[in-house]
PDB file of C-alpha atoms in Angstrom:
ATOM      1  CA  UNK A  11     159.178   2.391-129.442  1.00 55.00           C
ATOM      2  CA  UNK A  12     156.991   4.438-131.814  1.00 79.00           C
ATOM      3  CA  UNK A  13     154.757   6.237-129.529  1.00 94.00           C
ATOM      4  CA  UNK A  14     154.047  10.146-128.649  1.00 97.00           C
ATOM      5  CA  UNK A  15     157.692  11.002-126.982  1.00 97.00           C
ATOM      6  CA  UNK A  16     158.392  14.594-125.247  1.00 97.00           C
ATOM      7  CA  UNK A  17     161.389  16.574-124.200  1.00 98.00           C
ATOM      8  CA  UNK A  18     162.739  17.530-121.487  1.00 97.00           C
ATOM      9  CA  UNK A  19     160.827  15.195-119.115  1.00 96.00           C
ATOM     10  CA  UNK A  20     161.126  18.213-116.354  1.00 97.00           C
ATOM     11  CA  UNK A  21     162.109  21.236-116.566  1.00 98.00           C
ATOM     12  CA  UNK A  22     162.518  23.851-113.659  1.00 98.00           C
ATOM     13  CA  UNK A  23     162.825  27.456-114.410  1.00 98.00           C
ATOM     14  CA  UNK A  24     163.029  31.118-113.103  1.00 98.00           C
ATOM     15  CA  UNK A  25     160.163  33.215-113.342  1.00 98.00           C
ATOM     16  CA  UNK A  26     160.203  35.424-116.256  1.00 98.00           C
ATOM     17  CA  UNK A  27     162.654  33.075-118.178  1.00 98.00           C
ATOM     18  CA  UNK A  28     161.253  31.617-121.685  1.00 98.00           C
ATOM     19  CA  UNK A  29     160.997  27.737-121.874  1.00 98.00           C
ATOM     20  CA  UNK A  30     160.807  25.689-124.830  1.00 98.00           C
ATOM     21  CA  UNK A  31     159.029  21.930-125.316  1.00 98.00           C
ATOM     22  CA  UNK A  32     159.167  19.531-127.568  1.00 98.00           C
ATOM     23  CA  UNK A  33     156.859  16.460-129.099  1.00 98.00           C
ATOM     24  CA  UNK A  34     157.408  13.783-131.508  1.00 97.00           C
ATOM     25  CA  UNK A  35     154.337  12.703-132.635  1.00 97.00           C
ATOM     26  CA  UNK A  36     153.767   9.067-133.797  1.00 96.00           C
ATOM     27  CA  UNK A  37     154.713   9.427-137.237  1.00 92.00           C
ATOM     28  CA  UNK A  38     151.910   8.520-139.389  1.00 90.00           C
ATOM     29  CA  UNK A  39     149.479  10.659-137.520  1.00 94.00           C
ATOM     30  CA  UNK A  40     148.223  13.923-138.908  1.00 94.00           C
ATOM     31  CA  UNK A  41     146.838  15.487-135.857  1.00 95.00           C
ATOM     32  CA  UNK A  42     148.991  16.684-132.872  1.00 97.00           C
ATOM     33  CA  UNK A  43     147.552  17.859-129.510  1.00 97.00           C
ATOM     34  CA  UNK A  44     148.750  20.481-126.981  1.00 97.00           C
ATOM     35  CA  UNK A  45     147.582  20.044-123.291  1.00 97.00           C
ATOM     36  CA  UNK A  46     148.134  20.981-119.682  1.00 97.00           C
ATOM     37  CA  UNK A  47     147.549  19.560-116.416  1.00 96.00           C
ATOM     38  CA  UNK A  48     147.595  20.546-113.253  1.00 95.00           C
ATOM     39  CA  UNK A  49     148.051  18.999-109.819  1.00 91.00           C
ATOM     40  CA  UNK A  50     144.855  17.008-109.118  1.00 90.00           C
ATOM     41  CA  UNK A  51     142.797  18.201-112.533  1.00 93.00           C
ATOM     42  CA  UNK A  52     142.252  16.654-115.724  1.00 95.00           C
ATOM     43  CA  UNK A  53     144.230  17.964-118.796  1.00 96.00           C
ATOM     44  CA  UNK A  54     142.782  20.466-120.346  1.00 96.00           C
ATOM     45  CA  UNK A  55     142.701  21.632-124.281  1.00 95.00           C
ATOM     46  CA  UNK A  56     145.493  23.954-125.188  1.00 96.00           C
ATOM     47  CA  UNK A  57     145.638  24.056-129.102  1.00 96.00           C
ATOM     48  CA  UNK A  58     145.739  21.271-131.987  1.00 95.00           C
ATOM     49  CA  UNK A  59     147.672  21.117-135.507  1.00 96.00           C
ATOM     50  CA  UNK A  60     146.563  19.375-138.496  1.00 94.00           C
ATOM     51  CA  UNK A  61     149.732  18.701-140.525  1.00 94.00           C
ATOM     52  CA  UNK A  62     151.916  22.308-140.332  1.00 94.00           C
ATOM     53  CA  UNK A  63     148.335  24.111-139.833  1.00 95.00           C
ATOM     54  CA  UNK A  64     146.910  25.053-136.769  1.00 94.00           C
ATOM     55  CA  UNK A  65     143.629  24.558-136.347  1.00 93.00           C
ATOM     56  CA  UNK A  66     142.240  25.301-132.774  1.00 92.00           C
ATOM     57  CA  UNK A  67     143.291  27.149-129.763  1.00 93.00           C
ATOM     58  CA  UNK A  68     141.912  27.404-126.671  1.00 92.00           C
ATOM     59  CA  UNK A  69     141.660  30.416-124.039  1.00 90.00           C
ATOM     60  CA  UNK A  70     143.607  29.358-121.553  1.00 86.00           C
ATOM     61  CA  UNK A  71     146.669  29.802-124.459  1.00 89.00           C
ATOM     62  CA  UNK A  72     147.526  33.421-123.750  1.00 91.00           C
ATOM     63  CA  UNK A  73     149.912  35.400-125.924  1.00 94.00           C
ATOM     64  CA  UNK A  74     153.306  34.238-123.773  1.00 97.00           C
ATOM     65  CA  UNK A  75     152.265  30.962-125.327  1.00 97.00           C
ATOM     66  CA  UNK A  76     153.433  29.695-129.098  1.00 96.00           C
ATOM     67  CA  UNK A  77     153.306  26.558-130.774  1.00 97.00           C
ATOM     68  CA  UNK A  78     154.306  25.380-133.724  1.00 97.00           C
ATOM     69  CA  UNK A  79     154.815  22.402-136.123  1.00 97.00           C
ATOM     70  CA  UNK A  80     156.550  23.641-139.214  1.00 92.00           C
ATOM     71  CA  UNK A  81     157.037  20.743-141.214  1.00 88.00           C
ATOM     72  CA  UNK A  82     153.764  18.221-140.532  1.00 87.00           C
ATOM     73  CA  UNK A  83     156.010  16.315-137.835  1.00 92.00           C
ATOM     74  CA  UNK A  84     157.160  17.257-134.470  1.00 97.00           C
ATOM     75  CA  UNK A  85     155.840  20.267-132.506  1.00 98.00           C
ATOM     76  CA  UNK A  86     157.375  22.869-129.640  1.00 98.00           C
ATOM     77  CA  UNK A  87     155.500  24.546-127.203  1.00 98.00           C
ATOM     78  CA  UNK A  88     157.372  27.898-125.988  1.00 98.00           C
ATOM     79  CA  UNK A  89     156.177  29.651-122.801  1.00 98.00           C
ATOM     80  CA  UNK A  90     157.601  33.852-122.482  1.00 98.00           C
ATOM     81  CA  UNK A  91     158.266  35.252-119.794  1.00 98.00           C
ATOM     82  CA  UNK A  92     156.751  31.958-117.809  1.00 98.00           C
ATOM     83  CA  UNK A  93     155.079  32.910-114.081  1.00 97.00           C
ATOM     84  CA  UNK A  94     154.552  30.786-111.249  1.00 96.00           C
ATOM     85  CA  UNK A  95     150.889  29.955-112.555  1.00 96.00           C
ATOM     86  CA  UNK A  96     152.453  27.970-115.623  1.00 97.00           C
ATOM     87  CA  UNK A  97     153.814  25.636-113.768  1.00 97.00           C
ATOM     88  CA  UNK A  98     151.904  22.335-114.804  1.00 97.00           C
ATOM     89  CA  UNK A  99     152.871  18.897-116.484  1.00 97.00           C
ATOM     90  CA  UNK A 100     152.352  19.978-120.605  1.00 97.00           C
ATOM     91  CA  UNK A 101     151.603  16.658-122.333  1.00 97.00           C
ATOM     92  CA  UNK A 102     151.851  16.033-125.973  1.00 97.00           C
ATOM     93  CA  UNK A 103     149.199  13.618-127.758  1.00 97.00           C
ATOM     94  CA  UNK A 104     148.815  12.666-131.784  1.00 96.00           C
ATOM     95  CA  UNK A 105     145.780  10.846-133.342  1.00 94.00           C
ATOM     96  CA  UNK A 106     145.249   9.949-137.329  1.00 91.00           C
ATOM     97  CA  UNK A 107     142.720  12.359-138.918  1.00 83.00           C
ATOM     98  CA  UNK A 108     139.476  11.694-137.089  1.00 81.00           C
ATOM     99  CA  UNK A 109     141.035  12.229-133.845  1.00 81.00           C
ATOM    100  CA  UNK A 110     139.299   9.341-132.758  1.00 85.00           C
ATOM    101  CA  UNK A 111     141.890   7.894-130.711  1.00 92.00           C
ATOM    102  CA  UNK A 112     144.376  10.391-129.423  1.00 95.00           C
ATOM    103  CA  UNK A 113     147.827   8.997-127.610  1.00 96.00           C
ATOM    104  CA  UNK A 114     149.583  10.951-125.073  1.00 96.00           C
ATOM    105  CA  UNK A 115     153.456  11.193-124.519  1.00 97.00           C
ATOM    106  CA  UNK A 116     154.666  11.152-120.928  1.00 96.00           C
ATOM    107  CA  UNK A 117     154.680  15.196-120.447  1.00 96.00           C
ATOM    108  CA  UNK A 118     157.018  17.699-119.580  1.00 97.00           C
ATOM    109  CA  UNK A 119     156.620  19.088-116.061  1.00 97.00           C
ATOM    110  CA  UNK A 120     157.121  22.815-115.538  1.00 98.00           C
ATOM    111  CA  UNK A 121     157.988  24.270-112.796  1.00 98.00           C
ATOM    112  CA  UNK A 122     158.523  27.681-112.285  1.00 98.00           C
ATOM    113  CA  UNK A 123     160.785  28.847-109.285  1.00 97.00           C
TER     114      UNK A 123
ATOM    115  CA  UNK B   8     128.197  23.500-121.713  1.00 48.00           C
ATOM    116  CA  UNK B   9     131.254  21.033-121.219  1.00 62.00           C
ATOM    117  CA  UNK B  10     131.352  19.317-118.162  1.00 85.00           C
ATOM    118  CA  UNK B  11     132.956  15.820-116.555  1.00 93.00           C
ATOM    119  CA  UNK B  12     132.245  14.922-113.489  1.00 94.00           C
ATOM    120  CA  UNK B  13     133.849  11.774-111.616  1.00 95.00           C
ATOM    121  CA  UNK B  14     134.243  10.860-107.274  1.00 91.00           C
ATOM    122  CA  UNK B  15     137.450  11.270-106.226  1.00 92.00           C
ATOM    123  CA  UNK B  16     138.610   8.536-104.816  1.00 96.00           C
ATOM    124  CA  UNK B  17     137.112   4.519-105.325  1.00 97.00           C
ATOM    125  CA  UNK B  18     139.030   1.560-102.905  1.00 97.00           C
ATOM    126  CA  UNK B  19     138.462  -1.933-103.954  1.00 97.00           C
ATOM    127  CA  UNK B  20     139.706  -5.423-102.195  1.00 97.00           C
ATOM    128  CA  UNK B  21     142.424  -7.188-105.075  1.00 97.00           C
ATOM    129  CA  UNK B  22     140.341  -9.709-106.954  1.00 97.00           C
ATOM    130  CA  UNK B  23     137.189  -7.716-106.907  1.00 97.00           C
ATOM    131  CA  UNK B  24     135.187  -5.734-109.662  1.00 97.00           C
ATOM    132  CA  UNK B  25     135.888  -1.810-109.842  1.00 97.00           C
ATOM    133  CA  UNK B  26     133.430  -0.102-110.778  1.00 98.00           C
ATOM    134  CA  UNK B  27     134.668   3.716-111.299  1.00 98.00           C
ATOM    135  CA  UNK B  28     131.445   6.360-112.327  1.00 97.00           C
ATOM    136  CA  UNK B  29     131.438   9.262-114.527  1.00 96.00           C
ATOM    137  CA  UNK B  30     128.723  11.368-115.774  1.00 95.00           C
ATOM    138  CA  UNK B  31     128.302  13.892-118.394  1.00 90.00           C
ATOM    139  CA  UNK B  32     126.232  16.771-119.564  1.00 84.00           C
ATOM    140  CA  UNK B  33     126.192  17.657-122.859  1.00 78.00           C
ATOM    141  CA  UNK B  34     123.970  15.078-124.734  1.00 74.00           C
ATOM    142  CA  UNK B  35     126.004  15.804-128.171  1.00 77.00           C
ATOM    143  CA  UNK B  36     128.789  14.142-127.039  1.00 75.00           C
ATOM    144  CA  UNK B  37     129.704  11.250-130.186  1.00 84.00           C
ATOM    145  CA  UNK B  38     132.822   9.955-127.895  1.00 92.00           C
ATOM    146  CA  UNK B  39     133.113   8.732-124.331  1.00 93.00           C
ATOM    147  CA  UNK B  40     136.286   7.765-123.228  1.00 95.00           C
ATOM    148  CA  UNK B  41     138.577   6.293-120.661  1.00 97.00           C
ATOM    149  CA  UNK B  42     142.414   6.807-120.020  1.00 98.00           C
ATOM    150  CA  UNK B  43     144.278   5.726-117.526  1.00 98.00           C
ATOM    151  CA  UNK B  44     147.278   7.821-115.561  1.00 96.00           C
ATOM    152  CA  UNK B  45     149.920   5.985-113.832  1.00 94.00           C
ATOM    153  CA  UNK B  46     152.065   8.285-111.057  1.00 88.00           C
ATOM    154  CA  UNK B  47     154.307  11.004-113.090  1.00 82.00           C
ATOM    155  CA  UNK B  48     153.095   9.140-116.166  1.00 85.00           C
ATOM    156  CA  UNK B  49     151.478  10.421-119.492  1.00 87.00           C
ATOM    157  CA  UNK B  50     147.624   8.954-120.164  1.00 94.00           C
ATOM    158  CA  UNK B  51     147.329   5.589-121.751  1.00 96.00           C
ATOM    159  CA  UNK B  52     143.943   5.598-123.670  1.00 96.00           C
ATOM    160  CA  UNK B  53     142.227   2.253-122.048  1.00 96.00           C
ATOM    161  CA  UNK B  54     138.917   2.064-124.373  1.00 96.00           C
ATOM    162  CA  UNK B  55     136.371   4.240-125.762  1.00 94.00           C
ATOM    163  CA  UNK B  56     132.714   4.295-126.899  1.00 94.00           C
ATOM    164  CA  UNK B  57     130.406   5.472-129.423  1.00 91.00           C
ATOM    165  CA  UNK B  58     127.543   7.168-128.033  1.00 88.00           C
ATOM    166  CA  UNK B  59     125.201   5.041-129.991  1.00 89.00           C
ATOM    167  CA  UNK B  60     126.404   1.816-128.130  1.00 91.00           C
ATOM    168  CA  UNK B  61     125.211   0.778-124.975  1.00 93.00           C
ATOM    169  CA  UNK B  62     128.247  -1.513-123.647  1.00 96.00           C
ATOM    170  CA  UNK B  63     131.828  -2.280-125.129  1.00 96.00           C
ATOM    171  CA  UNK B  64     133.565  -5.196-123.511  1.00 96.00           C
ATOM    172  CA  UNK B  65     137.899  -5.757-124.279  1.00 93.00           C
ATOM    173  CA  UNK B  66     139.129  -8.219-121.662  1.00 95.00           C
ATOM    174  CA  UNK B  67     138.858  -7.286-118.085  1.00 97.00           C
ATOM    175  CA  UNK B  68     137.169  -3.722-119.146  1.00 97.00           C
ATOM    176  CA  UNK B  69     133.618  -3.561-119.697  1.00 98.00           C
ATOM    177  CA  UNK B  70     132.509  -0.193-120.331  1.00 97.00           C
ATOM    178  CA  UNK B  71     128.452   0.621-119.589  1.00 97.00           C
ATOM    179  CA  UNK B  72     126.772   4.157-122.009  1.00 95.00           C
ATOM    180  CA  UNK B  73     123.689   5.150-120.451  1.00 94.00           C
ATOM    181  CA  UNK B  74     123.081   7.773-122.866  1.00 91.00           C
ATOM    182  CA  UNK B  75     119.284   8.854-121.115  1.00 90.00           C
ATOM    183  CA  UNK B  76     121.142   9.337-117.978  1.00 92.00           C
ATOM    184  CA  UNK B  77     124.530  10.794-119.453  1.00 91.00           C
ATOM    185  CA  UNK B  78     126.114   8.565-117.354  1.00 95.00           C
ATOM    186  CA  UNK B  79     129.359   6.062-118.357  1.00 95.00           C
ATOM    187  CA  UNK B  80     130.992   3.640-115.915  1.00 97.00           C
ATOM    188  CA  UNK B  81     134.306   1.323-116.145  1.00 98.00           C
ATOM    189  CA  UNK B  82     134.369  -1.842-114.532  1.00 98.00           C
ATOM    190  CA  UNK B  83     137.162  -3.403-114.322  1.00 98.00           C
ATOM    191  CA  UNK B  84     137.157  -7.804-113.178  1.00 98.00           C
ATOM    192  CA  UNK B  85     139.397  -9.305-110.745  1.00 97.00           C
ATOM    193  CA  UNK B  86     141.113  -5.659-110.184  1.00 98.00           C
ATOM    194  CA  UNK B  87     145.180  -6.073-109.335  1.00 96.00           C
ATOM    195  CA  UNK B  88     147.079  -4.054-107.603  1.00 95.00           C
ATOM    196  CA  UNK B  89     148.798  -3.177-110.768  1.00 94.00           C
ATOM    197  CA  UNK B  90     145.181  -0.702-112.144  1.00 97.00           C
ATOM    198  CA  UNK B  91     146.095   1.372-109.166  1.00 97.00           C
ATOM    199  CA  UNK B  92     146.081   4.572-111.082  1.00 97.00           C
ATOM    200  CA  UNK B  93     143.669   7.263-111.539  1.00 97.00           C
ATOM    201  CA  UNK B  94     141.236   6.867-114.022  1.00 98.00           C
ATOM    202  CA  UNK B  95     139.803   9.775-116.555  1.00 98.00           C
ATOM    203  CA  UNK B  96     136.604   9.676-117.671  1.00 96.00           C
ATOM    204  CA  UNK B  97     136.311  12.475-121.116  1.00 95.00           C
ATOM    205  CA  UNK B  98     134.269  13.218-123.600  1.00 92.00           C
ATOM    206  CA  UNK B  99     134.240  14.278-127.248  1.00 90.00           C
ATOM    207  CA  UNK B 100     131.932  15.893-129.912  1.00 82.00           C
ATOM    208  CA  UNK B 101     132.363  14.609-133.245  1.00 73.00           C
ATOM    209  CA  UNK B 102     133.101  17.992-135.046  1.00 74.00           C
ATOM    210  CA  UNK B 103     135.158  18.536-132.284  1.00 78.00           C
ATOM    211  CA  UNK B 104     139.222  18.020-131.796  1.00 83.00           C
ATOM    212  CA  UNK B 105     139.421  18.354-128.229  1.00 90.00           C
ATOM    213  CA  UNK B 106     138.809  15.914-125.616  1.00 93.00           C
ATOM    214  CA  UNK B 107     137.200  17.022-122.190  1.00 93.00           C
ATOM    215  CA  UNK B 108     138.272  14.861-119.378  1.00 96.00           C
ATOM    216  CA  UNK B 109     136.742  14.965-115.683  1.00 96.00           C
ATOM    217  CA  UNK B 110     139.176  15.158-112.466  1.00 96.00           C
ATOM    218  CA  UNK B 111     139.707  11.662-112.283  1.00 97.00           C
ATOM    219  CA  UNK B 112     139.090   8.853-109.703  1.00 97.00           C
ATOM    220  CA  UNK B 113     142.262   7.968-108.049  1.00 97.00           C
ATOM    221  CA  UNK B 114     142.042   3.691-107.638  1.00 98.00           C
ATOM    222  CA  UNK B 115     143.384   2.043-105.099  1.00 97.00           C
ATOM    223  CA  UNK B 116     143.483  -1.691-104.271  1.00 97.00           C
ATOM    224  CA  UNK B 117     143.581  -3.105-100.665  1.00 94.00           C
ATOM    225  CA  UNK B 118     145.089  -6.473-100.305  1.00 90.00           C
TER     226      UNK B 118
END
């Protein structure tokens, strides 16, 4: 299978702990795509990488939050000192270039005890 | 400004025609989309359409722009039980990386 995969699938955490994602991005594609949903909402925009750069980041990204994508490929997401209001699914997508068509990975739930 | 707006909730009878609504509010919008969200399940991107078209059709989607109105629909023929999902309608400007998606409409299908 070479679509968008993510790990862990859940992960459950103590408030104040740090947590740390991960997404494999289909492999040809340039572009990689941080979001977050919440129970009930639509995902919202969180940042996006072109290759190693980042490009874009929303507000909602606050300074506990860090991504990164150091060689063009995969990505993590790390959450510091994570508080109850993180707790969300965090899903993963990649498009080519033009962004066009953006694929999503399965997410990583967060929850934060 | 940025905004998606879908109902809630749509039931249909299996074997009918969905129809699931979405309008939108910023007229610079180049990309209208629609993705699909299966329970605990990442999006699957169902179709998408250029905001100088007026319909798209792949198999049992048909997907109607009324750019005027800012207002996209998904119809979906002979609806099974397996589209029970909810459906996101989103939106994207072509300078633009992000993709703005509405709540969703949660699908259900009545036998």
């Amino acid at each position: 299978d070479t679509g968008v995969s993510q790990n862990p699938r859940h992960k459950i955490t103590k408030r104040g702990q740090n947590v740390t994602f991960r997404c494999d991005p289909i492999s040809e594609h340039n572009r990689l795509y941080w979001y977050r949903q919440t129970l009930g909402q639509g995902p919202e925009f969180l940042t996006y990488f072109q290759n190693e750069a980042q490009l874009e980041k929303s507000r909602l990204l606050s300074d506990r939050f860090s991504a990164e994508r150091p060689k063009g490929s995969f990505s993590t997401l790390e959450i510091q000192r994570t508080e109850q209001g993180d707790s969300a699914m965090y899903l993963c997508a990649s498009s080519y270039m033009t962004g066009d068509e953006q694929y999503f990975g399965p997410g990583t739930r967060l929850t934060v005890t | 400004g940025e905004d998606v707006e879908q109902s809630l909730f749509l039931s249909v009878r299996e074997g009918d025609s969905s129809v699931i609504n979405c309008t939108y509010t910023d007229s610079s919008s180049t990309y209208l989309y629609w993705y699909k969200q299966e329970p605990g399940a990442g999006l699957q991107l169902l179709t998408y359409i250029f905001s100088n078209m007026d319909m798209k059709q792949d198999q049992r989607l048909t997907v109607l722009l009324n750019k005027k109105d800012k207002h996209l629909s998904l119809r979906i023929a002979d609806t099974q039980t397996g589209d029970s999902a909810i459906y996101f309608c989103a939106e994207r400007y072509s300078s633009a990386s992000k993709i703005i998606f509405g709540s969703g409409t949660r699908l259900s299908i009545r036998p």
